[in-house]
Amino acid sequence: MGTVHCLGVPVSDLLQSSGITGPKRWWLVENRASFEQQARNLKDDVGLIWMPGRPSTAWMEAVSRLLEHLPIPAWISADADPAGVDIACSVGALWTRKGLQWEPYLMGLEQWQATTQYWPLNAHDRRLITALLDRAELPSSLRALCAAMLEEGRKAEQEAWI
């Protein structure tokens, strides 16, 4: 897989696969432009997966199957906004259910604070942040991000830094 920089695999093919070797870590990137940028500079020991916004059931099944063949840790990169945090946690739950480690990557307080983007939170964002902060399993880095977004009333998108 290390020699292939950007490859699309149909979900149906992945569901029928019998084995995968190569990377030592999966990196899931939500934004397509960010995904394509990272694909050009990818290290051989990282397998890059595009998350198409809020992933479909078929996408989640395919990634679950992928983890059966290559159960390795993951970095998950989504927008530094309430929906991105929710997406990262939903996808990360696949790793958790399989007893694998995952962590938010390049979507924390540091990236959010450094960006020049200033997207105001709307009422839905505020409700979602409140619900996210109520989750005991919310990773501490995402908890800090949610608290800061709520306090400052803004969010950002990852293509500003990934």
mmCIF file of C-alpha atoms in Angstrom:
data_model
loop_
_atom_site.group_PDB
_atom_site.id
_atom_site.type_symbol
_atom_site.label_atom_id
_atom_site.label_comp_id
_atom_site.label_asym_id
_atom_site.label_seq_id
_atom_site.Cartn_x
_atom_site.Cartn_y
_atom_site.Cartn_z
ATOM 1 C CA MET A 1 0.000 0.000 0.000
ATOM 2 C CA GLY A 2 2.916 2.378 0.587
ATOM 3 C CA THR A 3 3.466 3.012 -3.117
ATOM 4 C CA VAL A 4 -0.149 4.030 -3.723
ATOM 5 C CA HIS A 5 -0.737 7.653 -2.747
ATOM 6 C CA CYS A 6 -4.433 7.944 -3.426
ATOM 7 C CA LEU A 7 -6.623 4.970 -4.158
ATOM 8 C CA GLY A 8 -10.365 4.573 -3.975
ATOM 9 C CA VAL A 9 -11.624 1.128 -3.062
ATOM 10 C CA PRO A 10 -15.324 0.392 -3.546
ATOM 11 C CA VAL A 11 -17.048 -0.461 -0.282
ATOM 12 C CA SER A 12 -18.358 -3.723 -1.783
ATOM 13 C CA ASP A 13 -14.799 -4.806 -2.677
ATOM 14 C CA LEU A 14 -13.522 -4.006 0.788
ATOM 15 C CA LEU A 15 -16.325 -6.023 2.365
ATOM 16 C CA GLN A 16 -15.166 -9.045 0.334
ATOM 17 C CA SER A 17 -11.451 -8.596 1.016
ATOM 18 C CA SER A 18 -9.460 -11.337 2.711
ATOM 19 C CA GLY A 19 -6.325 -9.525 3.861
ATOM 20 C CA ILE A 20 -4.437 -6.244 4.010
ATOM 21 C CA THR A 21 -0.886 -5.489 5.100
ATOM 22 C CA GLY A 22 1.257 -2.413 5.277
ATOM 23 C CA PRO A 23 0.574 0.531 7.552
ATOM 24 C CA LYS A 24 1.172 0.711 11.297
ATOM 25 C CA ARG A 25 -1.537 3.352 11.853
ATOM 26 C CA TRP A 26 -4.677 4.519 10.091
ATOM 27 C CA TRP A 27 -5.225 8.254 9.598
ATOM 28 C CA LEU A 28 -8.799 9.274 8.854
ATOM 29 C CA VAL A 29 -9.307 12.739 7.362
ATOM 30 C CA GLU A 30 -12.743 14.279 6.954
ATOM 31 C CA ASN A 31 -12.153 17.065 4.439
ATOM 32 C CA ARG A 32 -11.510 15.855 0.889
ATOM 33 C CA ALA A 33 -9.098 18.656 -0.035
ATOM 34 C CA SER A 34 -7.149 17.960 3.176
ATOM 35 C CA PHE A 35 -7.206 14.230 2.399
ATOM 36 C CA GLU A 36 -5.776 14.813 -1.070
ATOM 37 C CA GLN A 37 -3.077 17.116 0.322
ATOM 38 C CA GLN A 38 -2.025 14.540 2.904
ATOM 39 C CA ALA A 39 -2.089 11.716 0.326
ATOM 40 C CA ARG A 40 0.674 13.514 -1.595
ATOM 41 C CA ASN A 41 2.976 13.523 1.460
ATOM 42 C CA LEU A 42 1.999 10.313 3.219
ATOM 43 C CA LYS A 43 4.567 8.229 5.071
ATOM 44 C CA ASP A 44 4.742 4.529 4.186
ATOM 45 C CA ASP A 45 3.699 3.399 7.665
ATOM 46 C CA VAL A 46 0.385 5.323 7.626
ATOM 47 C CA GLY A 47 -2.773 4.236 5.816
ATOM 48 C CA LEU A 48 -4.943 7.223 4.867
ATOM 49 C CA ILE A 49 -8.731 6.937 4.815
ATOM 50 C CA TRP A 50 -11.157 9.626 3.674
ATOM 51 C CA MET A 51 -14.192 10.209 5.882
ATOM 52 C CA PRO A 52 -16.976 11.592 3.685
ATOM 53 C CA GLY A 53 -18.463 13.974 6.244
ATOM 54 C CA ARG A 54 -20.797 12.007 8.482
ATOM 55 C CA PRO A 55 -19.997 8.484 7.259
ATOM 56 C CA SER A 56 -22.762 6.265 5.951
ATOM 57 C CA THR A 57 -23.641 2.876 7.396
ATOM 58 C CA ALA A 58 -21.933 1.206 4.397
ATOM 59 C CA TRP A 59 -18.744 3.224 5.001
ATOM 60 C CA MET A 60 -18.748 2.291 8.694
ATOM 61 C CA GLU A 61 -19.230 -1.399 7.800
ATOM 62 C CA ALA A 62 -16.373 -1.259 5.304
ATOM 63 C CA VAL A 63 -13.992 0.349 7.801
ATOM 64 C CA SER A 64 -15.054 -2.172 10.431
ATOM 65 C CA ARG A 65 -14.130 -4.920 7.959
ATOM 66 C CA LEU A 66 -10.823 -3.195 7.272
ATOM 67 C CA LEU A 67 -10.083 -3.297 10.996
ATOM 68 C CA GLU A 68 -10.684 -7.048 11.022
ATOM 69 C CA HIS A 69 -7.832 -7.413 8.531
ATOM 70 C CA LEU A 70 -5.512 -4.762 9.921
ATOM 71 C CA PRO A 71 -6.374 -3.911 13.525
ATOM 72 C CA ILE A 72 -4.064 -0.957 14.166
ATOM 73 C CA PRO A 73 -4.492 2.369 16.013
ATOM 74 C CA ALA A 74 -5.951 5.446 14.344
ATOM 75 C CA TRP A 75 -5.592 9.179 14.198
ATOM 76 C CA ILE A 76 -8.857 10.904 13.379
ATOM 77 C CA SER A 77 -8.905 14.401 11.890
ATOM 78 C CA ALA A 78 -12.177 16.257 11.455
ATOM 79 C CA ASP A 79 -13.203 19.895 11.548
ATOM 80 C CA ALA A 80 -12.705 21.795 14.796
ATOM 81 C CA ASP A 81 -16.432 22.284 15.089
ATOM 82 C CA PRO A 82 -19.199 20.485 16.992
ATOM 83 C CA ALA A 83 -20.126 18.245 14.044
ATOM 84 C CA GLY A 84 -16.461 17.346 13.500
ATOM 85 C CA VAL A 85 -16.058 16.365 17.149
ATOM 86 C CA ASP A 86 -19.206 14.242 16.935
ATOM 87 C CA ILE A 87 -17.996 12.586 13.711
ATOM 88 C CA ALA A 88 -14.564 11.857 15.229
ATOM 89 C CA CYS A 89 -16.171 10.254 18.272
ATOM 90 C CA SER A 90 -18.606 8.201 16.161
ATOM 91 C CA VAL A 91 -15.819 6.873 13.947
ATOM 92 C CA GLY A 92 -13.476 6.419 16.908
ATOM 93 C CA ALA A 93 -16.136 4.223 18.498
ATOM 94 C CA LEU A 94 -15.361 1.607 15.806
ATOM 95 C CA TRP A 95 -11.823 1.365 17.180
ATOM 96 C CA THR A 96 -13.047 1.334 20.773
ATOM 97 C CA ARG A 97 -15.485 -1.531 20.079
ATOM 98 C CA LYS A 98 -12.597 -3.568 18.654
ATOM 99 C CA GLY A 99 -10.342 -2.811 21.644
ATOM 100 C CA LEU A 100 -8.090 -0.553 19.559
ATOM 101 C CA GLN A 101 -6.670 2.862 20.347
ATOM 102 C CA TRP A 102 -7.698 6.009 18.497
ATOM 103 C CA GLU A 103 -7.008 9.658 19.125
ATOM 104 C CA PRO A 104 -8.054 12.991 17.677
ATOM 105 C CA TYR A 105 -5.231 14.291 15.505
ATOM 106 C CA LEU A 106 -4.652 17.853 14.343
ATOM 107 C CA MET A 107 -8.137 18.878 15.445
ATOM 108 C CA GLY A 108 -7.421 20.191 18.917
ATOM 109 C CA LEU A 109 -7.266 23.421 20.783
ATOM 110 C CA GLU A 110 -3.850 24.330 19.354
ATOM 111 C CA GLN A 111 -5.025 24.208 15.726
ATOM 112 C CA TRP A 112 -8.304 25.937 16.549
ATOM 113 C CA GLN A 113 -6.551 28.762 18.403
ATOM 114 C CA ALA A 114 -3.980 29.268 15.614
ATOM 115 C CA THR A 115 -6.471 29.534 12.752
ATOM 116 C CA THR A 116 -7.669 32.849 11.359
ATOM 117 C CA GLN A 117 -11.078 31.342 10.613
ATOM 118 C CA TYR A 118 -13.933 32.711 12.647
ATOM 119 C CA TRP A 119 -17.107 30.791 11.955
ATOM 120 C CA PRO A 120 -19.776 31.712 14.528
ATOM 121 C CA LEU A 121 -21.602 28.962 16.377
ATOM 122 C CA ASN A 122 -25.321 28.644 15.698
ATOM 123 C CA ALA A 123 -28.022 27.341 18.048
ATOM 124 C CA HIS A 124 -27.602 23.763 16.779
ATOM 125 C CA ASP A 125 -23.828 23.939 17.375
ATOM 126 C CA ARG A 126 -24.373 25.092 20.956
ATOM 127 C CA ARG A 127 -26.837 22.264 21.664
ATOM 128 C CA LEU A 128 -24.438 19.706 20.163
ATOM 129 C CA ILE A 129 -21.495 21.021 22.206
ATOM 130 C CA THR A 130 -23.565 20.706 25.369
ATOM 131 C CA ALA A 131 -24.456 17.105 24.465
ATOM 132 C CA LEU A 132 -20.811 16.329 23.647
ATOM 133 C CA LEU A 133 -19.613 17.746 26.965
ATOM 134 C CA ASP A 134 -22.123 15.459 28.736
ATOM 135 C CA ARG A 135 -20.368 12.366 27.297
ATOM 136 C CA ALA A 136 -18.095 10.760 29.874
ATOM 137 C CA GLU A 137 -16.021 9.103 27.112
ATOM 138 C CA LEU A 138 -15.252 12.375 25.268
ATOM 139 C CA PRO A 139 -11.440 12.534 24.905
ATOM 140 C CA SER A 140 -9.894 15.284 27.028
ATOM 141 C CA SER A 141 -8.449 17.113 24.002
ATOM 142 C CA LEU A 142 -11.907 17.274 22.397
ATOM 143 C CA ARG A 143 -13.464 18.288 25.726
ATOM 144 C CA ALA A 144 -11.046 21.248 25.890
ATOM 145 C CA LEU A 145 -11.855 22.151 22.272
ATOM 146 C CA CYS A 146 -15.620 22.025 22.913
ATOM 147 C CA ALA A 147 -15.305 24.180 26.035
ATOM 148 C CA ALA A 148 -13.246 26.779 24.137
ATOM 149 C CA MET A 149 -15.666 26.815 21.186
ATOM 150 C CA LEU A 150 -18.564 27.379 23.549
ATOM 151 C CA GLU A 151 -16.736 30.109 25.470
ATOM 152 C CA GLU A 152 -15.619 32.025 22.348
ATOM 153 C CA GLY A 153 -18.668 31.216 20.213
ATOM 154 C CA ARG A 154 -16.705 30.102 17.165
ATOM 155 C CA LYS A 155 -15.648 27.042 15.179
ATOM 156 C CA ALA A 156 -13.209 26.294 12.334
ATOM 157 C CA GLU A 157 -12.660 23.899 9.446
ATOM 158 C CA GLN A 158 -9.586 21.693 9.106
ATOM 159 C CA GLU A 159 -8.621 22.685 5.567
ATOM 160 C CA ALA A 160 -7.153 25.840 7.149
ATOM 161 C CA TRP A 161 -4.305 23.735 8.636
ATOM 162 C CA ILE A 162 -4.313 20.174 7.254
#
